[in-house]
Short mmCIF file of C-alpha atoms in Angstrom, two decimals:
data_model
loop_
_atom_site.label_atom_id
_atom_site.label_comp_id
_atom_site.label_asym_id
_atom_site.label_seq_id
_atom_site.Cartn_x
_atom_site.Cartn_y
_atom_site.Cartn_z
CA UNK A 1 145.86 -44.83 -115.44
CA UNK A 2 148.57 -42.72 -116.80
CA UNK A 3 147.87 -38.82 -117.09
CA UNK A 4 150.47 -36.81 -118.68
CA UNK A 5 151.03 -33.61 -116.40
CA UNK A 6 154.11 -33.01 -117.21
CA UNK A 7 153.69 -33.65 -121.31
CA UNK A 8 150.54 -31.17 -121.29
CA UNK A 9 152.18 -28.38 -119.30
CA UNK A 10 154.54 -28.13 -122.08
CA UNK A 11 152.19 -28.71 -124.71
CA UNK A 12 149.86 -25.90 -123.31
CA UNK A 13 153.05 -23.16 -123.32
CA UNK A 14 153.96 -24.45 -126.64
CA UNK A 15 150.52 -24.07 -128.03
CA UNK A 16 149.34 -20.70 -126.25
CA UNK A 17 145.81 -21.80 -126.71
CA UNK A 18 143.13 -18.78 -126.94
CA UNK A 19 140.50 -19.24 -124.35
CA UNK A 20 137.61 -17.22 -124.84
CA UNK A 21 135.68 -16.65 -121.66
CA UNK A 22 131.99 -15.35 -120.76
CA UNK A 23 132.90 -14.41 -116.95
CA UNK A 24 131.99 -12.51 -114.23
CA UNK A 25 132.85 -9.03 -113.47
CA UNK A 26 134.56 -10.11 -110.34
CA UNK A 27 137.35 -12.09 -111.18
CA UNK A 28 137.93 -11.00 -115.11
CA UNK A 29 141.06 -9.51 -114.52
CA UNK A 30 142.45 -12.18 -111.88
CA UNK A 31 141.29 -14.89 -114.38
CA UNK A 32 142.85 -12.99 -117.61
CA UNK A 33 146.31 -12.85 -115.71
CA UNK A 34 145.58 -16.87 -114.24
CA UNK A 35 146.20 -17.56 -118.29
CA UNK A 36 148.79 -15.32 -118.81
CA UNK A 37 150.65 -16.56 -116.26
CA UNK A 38 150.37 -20.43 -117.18
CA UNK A 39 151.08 -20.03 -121.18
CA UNK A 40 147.38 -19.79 -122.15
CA UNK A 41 146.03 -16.47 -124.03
CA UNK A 42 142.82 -14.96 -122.47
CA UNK A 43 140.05 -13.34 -124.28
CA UNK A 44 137.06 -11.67 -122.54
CA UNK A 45 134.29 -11.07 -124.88
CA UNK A 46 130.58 -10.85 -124.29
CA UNK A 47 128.56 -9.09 -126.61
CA UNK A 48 126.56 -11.46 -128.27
CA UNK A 49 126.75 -9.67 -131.64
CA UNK A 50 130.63 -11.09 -132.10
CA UNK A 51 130.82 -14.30 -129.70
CA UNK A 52 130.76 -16.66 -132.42
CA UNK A 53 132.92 -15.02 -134.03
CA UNK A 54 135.30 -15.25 -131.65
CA UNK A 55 134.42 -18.63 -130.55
CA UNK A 56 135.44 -19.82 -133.97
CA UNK A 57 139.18 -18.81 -133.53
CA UNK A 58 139.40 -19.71 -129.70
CA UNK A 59 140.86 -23.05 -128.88
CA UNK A 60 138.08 -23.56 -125.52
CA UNK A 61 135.13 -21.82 -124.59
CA UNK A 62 134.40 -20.96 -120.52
CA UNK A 63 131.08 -20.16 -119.75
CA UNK A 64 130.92 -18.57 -115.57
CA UNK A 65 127.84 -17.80 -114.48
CA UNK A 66 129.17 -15.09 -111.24
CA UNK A 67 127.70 -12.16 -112.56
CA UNK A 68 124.64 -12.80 -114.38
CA UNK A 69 122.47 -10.54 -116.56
CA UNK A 70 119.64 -11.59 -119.00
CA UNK A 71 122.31 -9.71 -121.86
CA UNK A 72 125.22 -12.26 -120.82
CA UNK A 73 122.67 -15.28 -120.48
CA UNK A 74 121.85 -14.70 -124.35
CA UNK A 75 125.80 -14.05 -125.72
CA UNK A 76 126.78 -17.63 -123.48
CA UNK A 77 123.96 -19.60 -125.38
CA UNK A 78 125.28 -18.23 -129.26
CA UNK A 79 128.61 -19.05 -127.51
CA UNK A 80 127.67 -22.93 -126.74
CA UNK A 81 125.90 -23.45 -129.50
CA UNK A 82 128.66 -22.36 -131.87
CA UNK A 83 131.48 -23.94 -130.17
CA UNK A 84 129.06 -27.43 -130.01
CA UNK A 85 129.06 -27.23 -133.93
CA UNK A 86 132.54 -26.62 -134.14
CA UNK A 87 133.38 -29.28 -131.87
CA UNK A 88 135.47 -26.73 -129.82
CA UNK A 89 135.41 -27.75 -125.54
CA UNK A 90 133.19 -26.05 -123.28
CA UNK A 91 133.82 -25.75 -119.53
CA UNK A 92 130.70 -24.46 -117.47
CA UNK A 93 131.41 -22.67 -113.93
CA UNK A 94 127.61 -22.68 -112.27
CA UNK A 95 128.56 -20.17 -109.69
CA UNK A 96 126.58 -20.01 -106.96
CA UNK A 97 123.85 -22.90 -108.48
CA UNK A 98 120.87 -23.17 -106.02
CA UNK A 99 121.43 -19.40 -104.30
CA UNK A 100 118.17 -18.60 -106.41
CA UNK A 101 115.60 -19.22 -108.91
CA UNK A 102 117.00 -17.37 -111.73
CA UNK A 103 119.95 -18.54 -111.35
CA UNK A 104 118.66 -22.38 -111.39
CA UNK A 105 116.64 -21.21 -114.36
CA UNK A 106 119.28 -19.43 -116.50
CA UNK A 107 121.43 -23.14 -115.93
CA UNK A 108 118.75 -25.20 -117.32
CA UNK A 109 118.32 -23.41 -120.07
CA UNK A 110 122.36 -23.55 -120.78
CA UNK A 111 122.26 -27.14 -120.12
CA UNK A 112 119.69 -27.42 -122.45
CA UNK A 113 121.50 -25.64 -125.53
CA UNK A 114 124.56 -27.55 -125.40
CA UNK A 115 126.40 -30.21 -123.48
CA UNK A 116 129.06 -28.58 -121.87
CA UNK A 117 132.54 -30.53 -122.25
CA UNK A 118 133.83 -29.86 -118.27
CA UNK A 119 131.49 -28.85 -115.72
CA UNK A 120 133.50 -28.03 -112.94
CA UNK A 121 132.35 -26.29 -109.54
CA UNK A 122 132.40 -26.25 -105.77
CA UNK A 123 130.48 -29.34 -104.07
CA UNK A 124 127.43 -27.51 -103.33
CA UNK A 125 126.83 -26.38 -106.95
CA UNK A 126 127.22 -29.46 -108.43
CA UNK A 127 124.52 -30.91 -105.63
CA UNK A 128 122.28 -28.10 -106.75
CA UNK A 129 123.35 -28.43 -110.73
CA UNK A 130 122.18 -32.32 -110.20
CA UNK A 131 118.60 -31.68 -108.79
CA UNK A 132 119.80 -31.98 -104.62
CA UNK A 133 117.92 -29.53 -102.49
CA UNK A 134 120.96 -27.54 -101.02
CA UNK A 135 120.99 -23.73 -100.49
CA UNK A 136 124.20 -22.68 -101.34
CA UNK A 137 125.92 -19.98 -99.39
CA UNK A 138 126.51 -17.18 -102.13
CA UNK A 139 128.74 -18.64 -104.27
CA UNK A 140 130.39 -20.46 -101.41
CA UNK A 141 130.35 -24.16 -100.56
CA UNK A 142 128.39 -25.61 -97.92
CA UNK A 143 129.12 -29.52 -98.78
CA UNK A 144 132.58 -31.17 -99.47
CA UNK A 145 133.76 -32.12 -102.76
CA UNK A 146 133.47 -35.71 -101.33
CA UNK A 147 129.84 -35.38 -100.28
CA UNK A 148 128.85 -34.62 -103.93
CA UNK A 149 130.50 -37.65 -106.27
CA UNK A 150 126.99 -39.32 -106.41
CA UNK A 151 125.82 -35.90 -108.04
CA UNK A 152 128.70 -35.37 -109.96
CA UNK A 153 128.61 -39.07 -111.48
CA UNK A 154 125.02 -38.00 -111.98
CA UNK A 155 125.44 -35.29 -114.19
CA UNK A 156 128.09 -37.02 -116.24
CA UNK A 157 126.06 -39.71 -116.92
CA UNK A 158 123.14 -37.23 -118.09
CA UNK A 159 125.18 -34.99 -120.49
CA UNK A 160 128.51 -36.56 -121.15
CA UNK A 161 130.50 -34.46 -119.57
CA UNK A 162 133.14 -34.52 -117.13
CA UNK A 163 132.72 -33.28 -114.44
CA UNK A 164 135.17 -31.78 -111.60
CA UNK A 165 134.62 -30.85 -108.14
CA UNK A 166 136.88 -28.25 -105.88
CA UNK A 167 137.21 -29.02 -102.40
CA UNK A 168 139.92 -29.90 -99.90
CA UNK A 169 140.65 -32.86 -102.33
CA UNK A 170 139.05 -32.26 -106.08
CA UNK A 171 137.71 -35.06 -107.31
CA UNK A 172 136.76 -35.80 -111.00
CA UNK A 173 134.48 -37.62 -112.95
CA UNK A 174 133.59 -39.25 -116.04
CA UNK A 175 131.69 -42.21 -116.65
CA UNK A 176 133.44 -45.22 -114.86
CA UNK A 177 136.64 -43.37 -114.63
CA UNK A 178 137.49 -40.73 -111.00
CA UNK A 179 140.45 -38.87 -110.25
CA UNK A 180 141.56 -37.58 -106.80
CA UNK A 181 143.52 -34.56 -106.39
CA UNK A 182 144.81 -34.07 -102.89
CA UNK A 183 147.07 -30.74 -103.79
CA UNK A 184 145.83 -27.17 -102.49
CA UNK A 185 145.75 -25.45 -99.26
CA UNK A 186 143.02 -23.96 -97.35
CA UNK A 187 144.17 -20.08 -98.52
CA UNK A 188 143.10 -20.43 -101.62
CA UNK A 189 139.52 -20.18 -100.14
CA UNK A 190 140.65 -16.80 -99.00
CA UNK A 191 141.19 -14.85 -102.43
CA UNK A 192 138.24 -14.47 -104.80
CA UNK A 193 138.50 -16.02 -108.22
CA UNK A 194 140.44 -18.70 -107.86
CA UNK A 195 137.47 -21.04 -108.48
CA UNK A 196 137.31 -19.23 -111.66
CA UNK A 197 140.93 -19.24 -112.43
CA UNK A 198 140.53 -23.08 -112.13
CA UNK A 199 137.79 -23.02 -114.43
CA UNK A 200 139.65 -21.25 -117.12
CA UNK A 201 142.81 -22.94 -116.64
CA UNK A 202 141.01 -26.11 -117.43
CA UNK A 203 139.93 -24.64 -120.09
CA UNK A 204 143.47 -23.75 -121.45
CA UNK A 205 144.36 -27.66 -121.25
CA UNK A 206 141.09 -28.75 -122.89
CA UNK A 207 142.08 -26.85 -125.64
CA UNK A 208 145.38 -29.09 -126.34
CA UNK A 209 144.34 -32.16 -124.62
CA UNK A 210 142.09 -34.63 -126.88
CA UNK A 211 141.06 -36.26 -123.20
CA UNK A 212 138.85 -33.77 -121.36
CA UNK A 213 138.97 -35.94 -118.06
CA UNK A 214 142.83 -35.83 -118.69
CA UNK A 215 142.56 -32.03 -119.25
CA UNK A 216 140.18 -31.43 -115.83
CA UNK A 217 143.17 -33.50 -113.99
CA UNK A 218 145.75 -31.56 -115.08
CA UNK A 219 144.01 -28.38 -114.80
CA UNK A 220 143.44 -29.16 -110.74
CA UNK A 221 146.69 -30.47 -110.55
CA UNK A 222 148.47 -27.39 -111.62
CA UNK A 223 146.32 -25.07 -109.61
CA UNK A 224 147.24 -27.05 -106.55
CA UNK A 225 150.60 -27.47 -106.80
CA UNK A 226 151.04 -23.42 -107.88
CA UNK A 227 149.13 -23.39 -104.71
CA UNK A 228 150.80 -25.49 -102.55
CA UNK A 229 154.28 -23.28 -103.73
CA UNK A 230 152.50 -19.97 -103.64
CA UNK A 231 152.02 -20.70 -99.88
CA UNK A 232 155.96 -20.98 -98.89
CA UNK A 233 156.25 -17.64 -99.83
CA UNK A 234 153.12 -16.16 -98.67
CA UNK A 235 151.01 -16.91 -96.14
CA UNK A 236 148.11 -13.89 -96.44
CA UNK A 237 145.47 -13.50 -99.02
CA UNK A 238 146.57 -10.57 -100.55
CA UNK A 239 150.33 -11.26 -101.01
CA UNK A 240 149.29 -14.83 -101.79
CA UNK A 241 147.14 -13.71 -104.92
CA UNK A 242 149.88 -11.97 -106.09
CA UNK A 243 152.68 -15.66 -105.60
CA UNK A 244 150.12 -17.59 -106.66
CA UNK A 245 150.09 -16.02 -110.31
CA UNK A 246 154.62 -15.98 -110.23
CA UNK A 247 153.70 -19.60 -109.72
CA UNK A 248 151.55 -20.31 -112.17
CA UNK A 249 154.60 -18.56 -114.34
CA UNK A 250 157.37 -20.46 -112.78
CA UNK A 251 155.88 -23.87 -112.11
CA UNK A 252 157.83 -26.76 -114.40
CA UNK A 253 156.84 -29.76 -115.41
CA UNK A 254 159.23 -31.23 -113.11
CA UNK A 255 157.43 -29.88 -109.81
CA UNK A 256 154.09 -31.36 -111.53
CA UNK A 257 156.37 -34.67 -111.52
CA UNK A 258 157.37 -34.31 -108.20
CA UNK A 259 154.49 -32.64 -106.06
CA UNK A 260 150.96 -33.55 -107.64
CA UNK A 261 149.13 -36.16 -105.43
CA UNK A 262 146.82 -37.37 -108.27
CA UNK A 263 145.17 -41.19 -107.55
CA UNK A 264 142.60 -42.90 -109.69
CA UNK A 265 139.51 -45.45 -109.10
#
């Protein structure tokens, strides 16, 4: 299976692609830069009275869960539902699914308005997302990426989606088709938002790849490598934040070519 890294890099810079996300207090401005830096254009909008609005003229929608309020729960469902009739991708980040109730709640009832195009979290939400009784550590992981491909295939099957996984190797799925990205290092655990950022930036390819699974690969690919280069030059979490986003900036499609450690099944 051939994915075009390189081709969509370029394609994404070319493109600029708005990405309209609904995200967490937390990590907005880390994730609005994460864009910037890569070629993508961020918007953060929430209110629900213009979200469709602006869902209409964004290339990807990215629904993140981090910071919830009942306000935010009601702008992300006129947010799905729009971009499901315009046929624009959704990515879903269920932070923390299975800390609590609510939370659990306010996902089923997203899940339930609109299939989202990319789910993509840490191995312990997608466990939770897919019905496994894990308590989940915050918004931290307390199960591998690898320990949670049964779920993920799981939820794929159930809403279509693809469906990608963050851990020391991400691993994504869709239908019969998985991807294994072995790029990353263990800082990247060490600065909030970067789970986010990798949310986002998937949604940034989705919007200029036709092939979401192609667009989830791509999306891990790039954070890894940016990772992987961030980590020559730094080697603590707050002057790695900072590389990290020069990286984003300066990787080329040739160090995709040359670094990414992408496999399929």
């Amino acid at each position: 299976m051939a994915i075009q890294l390189e081709a969509n890099l370029e394609k994404l810079r070319a493109s600029a692609p708005l990405v309209h996300n609904i995200t967490n207090y937390v990590v907005m401005n880390f994730t609005a830069n994460a864009l910037l830096a890569i070629g993508a254009s961020p918007v953060m909008a929430h209110a629900a009275e213009e979200v469709e609005d602006m869902v209409s003229i964004a290339g990807a929608l990215v629904v993140n869960i981090g910071t919830l309020s009942a306000q935010w729960v009601d702008a992300m469902k006129l947010a799905m539902k729009k971009a499901s009739e315009l046929g624009k991708p959704i990515i879903l980040d269920p932070v923390g699914a299975g800390a609590t109730h609510y939370r659990n709640q306010m996902l089923r009832e997203l899940l339930e308005t609109a299939p989202p195009t990319i789910i993509r979290g840490n191995g312990s939400e997608i466990l939770a997302l897919a019905g496994a009784s894990i308590q989940t550590k915050g918004v931290d992981s307390t199960a591998d990426s690898t320990d949670s491909i049964g779920a993920a295939q799981a939820l794929s099957e159930r809403f279509g989606s693809v469906v990608s996984v963050s851990g020391a190797v991400d691993v994504i799925v869709q239908g019969n088709r998985t991807g294994w990205v072995s790029n990353g290092v263990p800082l990247m655990t060490k600065v909030t938002g970067m789970g986010c950022s990798a949310s986002a930036i998937a949604g940034a390819f989705a919007a200029i790849c036709r092939d979401p699974f192609e667009a989830a690969v791509s999306a891990a690919a790039a954070m890894g490598v940016c990772g992987e280069l961030a980590h020559r030059d730094a080697k603590l979490p707050g002057s790695f934040q900072i590389a990290f986003l020069d990286k984003l900036a300066e990787v080329s499609p040739a160090h995709l070519a040359e670094l990414s450690k992408v496999k399929f099944e």
